[in-house]
Amino acid sequence: MKNSILLFIFFLAANFGNYINAQKISDGQTIDVNGMSVTFNILNKETVQAGGKPFDRYKVSASVKNNSEKSYTIRLSSFPQIVNNIGLVELDCINATGAKLTSKKIELKMKAQIINVTYSAYDKSGKFVSSVIPITGSYYFDAGDTISDDAIFIVPQGEKPDISVRSLK
């Protein structure tokens, strides 16, 4: 019991440290996060109704550029291998409602390196055939690379998206 309480406290402290390191970002701003330039832009704004109430709907874009000399790489050792730590930075919209299946955050992730693998096998008729299947061999984010993504945030009417950025690396 004591061990589980200590483990829970450690987990809370570790995750709280990630949120302390979060930085605010606004429309058109670029900030540095661990040698990566993170840019946030509002592309479009419109008013929508959700549940009979008016909200502001924003189409936004975020990008991250690796300005450091360090490359990030995850090499996969076997297939299939479950990989869940490919995120670089996370932009969290604190005041987003998530209504109408919209986003509350954007996670910018490493690029996948796809390798075409040729394999041979017998088909149903007994004929020996070769086929090509694409396989993810690794994930990477090289120096100088840029990754971007778009999202839709719905926020209370009259408010702009309140965005915080944190590093996942």
Coordinates of C-alpha atoms in Angstrom, one line a residue:
M1 CA 0.0 0.0 0.0
K2 CA 2.8 2.4 0.9
N3 CA 4.6 1.6 -2.3
S4 CA 1.5 2.4 -4.4
I5 CA 1.0 5.7 -2.6
L6 CA 4.7 6.6 -3.2
L7 CA 4.4 5.6 -6.8
F8 CA 1.3 7.7 -7.3
I9 CA 3.0 10.8 -5.7
F10 CA 6.0 10.3 -7.9
F11 CA 3.8 10.0 -11.0
L12 CA 2.0 13.3 -10.1
A13 CA 5.2 15.1 -9.4
A14 CA 6.7 13.9 -12.8
N15 CA 3.6 15.0 -14.7
F16 CA 3.3 18.3 -12.8
G17 CA 6.9 19.1 -13.9
N18 CA 5.8 18.9 -17.6
Y19 CA 3.0 21.4 -17.0
I20 CA 5.2 23.8 -15.2
N21 CA 7.5 23.9 -18.2
A22 CA 4.6 24.8 -20.5
Q23 CA 4.8 28.2 -22.2
K24 CA 2.0 30.4 -23.5
I25 CA 1.9 31.1 -27.3
S26 CA -0.4 33.4 -29.2
D27 CA -1.4 33.9 -32.8
G28 CA 1.6 34.5 -35.1
Q29 CA 4.1 33.9 -32.4
T30 CA 7.1 31.6 -32.5
I31 CA 8.8 30.4 -29.3
D32 CA 11.8 28.2 -28.6
V33 CA 11.2 24.9 -26.9
N34 CA 14.4 22.8 -26.3
G35 CA 16.0 24.0 -29.5
M36 CA 12.8 23.6 -31.6
S37 CA 10.9 26.7 -32.9
V38 CA 7.2 26.3 -32.4
T39 CA 4.9 28.5 -34.4
F40 CA 1.1 28.9 -33.9
N41 CA -1.3 30.7 -36.4
I42 CA -5.0 31.2 -36.6
L43 CA -6.1 30.6 -40.2
N44 CA -9.8 31.2 -40.0
K45 CA -12.6 32.2 -37.5
E46 CA -16.3 31.8 -37.7
T47 CA -19.3 31.7 -35.3
V48 CA -21.2 28.4 -34.9
Q49 CA -24.0 27.1 -32.8
A50 CA -23.4 24.1 -30.5
G51 CA -26.2 23.0 -28.1
G52 CA -28.1 26.2 -28.9
K53 CA -25.3 28.4 -27.7
P54 CA -22.9 30.5 -29.9
F55 CA -19.3 29.6 -30.0
D56 CA -16.2 30.8 -32.0
R57 CA -14.7 28.2 -34.3
Y58 CA -11.0 28.6 -35.2
K59 CA -9.1 26.7 -37.8
V60 CA -5.5 26.8 -36.6
S61 CA -2.1 25.7 -37.7
A62 CA 1.0 24.7 -35.7
S63 CA 4.5 23.9 -36.8
V64 CA 7.8 22.9 -35.2
K65 CA 11.3 23.3 -36.7
N66 CA 14.4 21.6 -35.4
N67 CA 16.9 24.4 -35.0
S68 CA 19.4 22.3 -33.0
E69 CA 22.1 20.2 -34.5
K70 CA 20.5 17.2 -32.7
S71 CA 18.4 14.7 -34.7
Y72 CA 15.7 12.6 -33.0
T73 CA 15.4 9.0 -34.1
I74 CA 13.5 5.9 -32.9
R75 CA 14.6 2.8 -34.7
L76 CA 12.2 -0.1 -34.6
S77 CA 13.7 -3.5 -33.8
S78 CA 10.9 -5.7 -34.8
F79 CA 7.5 -5.6 -36.5
P80 CA 5.0 -5.0 -35.3
Q81 CA 6.3 -2.8 -32.5
I82 CA 4.0 -0.5 -30.6
V83 CA 5.6 3.0 -30.4
N84 CA 3.8 5.7 -28.4
N85 CA 6.6 8.2 -27.8
I86 CA 6.9 9.9 -31.2
G87 CA 5.5 13.2 -30.1
L88 CA 7.8 16.2 -30.1
V89 CA 5.6 19.1 -28.8
E90 CA 2.0 19.4 -27.7
L91 CA -0.1 22.6 -28.1
D92 CA -3.0 22.5 -25.7
C93 CA -6.0 24.8 -26.1
I94 CA -7.0 25.4 -22.5
N95 CA -10.4 26.9 -23.3
A96 CA -11.4 24.6 -26.2
T97 CA -14.7 22.8 -25.6
G98 CA -14.2 19.8 -27.9
A99 CA -17.8 20.3 -29.2
K100 CA -18.8 18.9 -32.6
L101 CA -15.9 16.4 -32.6
T102 CA -13.2 19.2 -32.6
S103 CA -9.8 19.2 -31.1
K104 CA -8.5 20.3 -27.7
K105 CA -4.8 20.0 -28.6
I106 CA -2.3 19.4 -31.4
E107 CA 0.5 17.0 -31.0
L108 CA 3.3 17.4 -33.5
K109 CA 5.0 14.0 -34.1
M110 CA 8.1 12.7 -35.7
K111 CA 8.1 11.6 -39.4
A112 CA 7.7 7.9 -40.3
Q113 CA 10.4 6.3 -42.5
I114 CA 8.6 3.9 -44.7
I115 CA 10.5 0.9 -46.2
N116 CA 9.2 -1.2 -49.0
V117 CA 9.8 -4.8 -48.3
T118 CA 9.6 -7.5 -51.0
Y119 CA 8.5 -10.9 -49.9
S120 CA 7.7 -14.1 -51.8
A121 CA 5.0 -16.6 -51.1
Y122 CA 2.7 -19.1 -52.9
D123 CA -0.7 -17.7 -53.8
K124 CA -4.0 -19.7 -53.6
S125 CA -3.4 -21.3 -57.0
G126 CA 0.0 -22.6 -55.9
K127 CA 1.9 -20.0 -58.0
F128 CA 5.1 -18.5 -56.5
V129 CA 4.6 -14.7 -56.4
S130 CA 6.5 -11.7 -55.1
S131 CA 4.7 -8.8 -53.4
V132 CA 5.8 -5.5 -51.9
I133 CA 4.5 -4.3 -48.5
P134 CA 5.3 -0.9 -47.0
I135 CA 6.7 -1.1 -43.4
T136 CA 7.5 1.6 -40.9
G137 CA 11.2 1.2 -40.2
S138 CA 11.8 4.2 -37.9
Y139 CA 10.6 7.6 -36.8
Y140 CA 12.8 10.7 -37.2
F141 CA 13.1 14.5 -36.9
D142 CA 16.4 15.6 -38.4
A143 CA 18.1 19.0 -37.9
G144 CA 16.4 21.6 -40.0
D145 CA 13.2 19.6 -40.5
T146 CA 9.8 21.2 -40.1
I147 CA 6.6 19.4 -39.2
S148 CA 3.2 21.0 -39.2
D149 CA -0.5 20.1 -38.6
D150 CA -3.9 21.8 -38.5
A151 CA -6.8 21.6 -36.1
I152 CA -10.2 23.1 -35.3
F153 CA -10.8 24.6 -31.9
I154 CA -14.2 25.7 -30.6
V155 CA -14.0 28.2 -27.8
P156 CA -16.6 30.3 -25.9
Q157 CA -17.8 33.2 -28.0
G158 CA -15.7 36.3 -27.7
E159 CA -12.6 34.4 -26.6
K160 CA -9.5 33.6 -28.6
P161 CA -7.8 30.2 -28.2
D162 CA -5.7 30.1 -25.0
I163 CA -2.7 27.9 -26.1
S164 CA 0.1 26.5 -24.0
V165 CA 3.1 24.6 -25.5
R166 CA 5.1 21.9 -23.8
S167 CA 7.9 19.7 -25.0
L168 CA 7.4 15.9 -25.1
K169 CA 11.1 15.2 -25.5

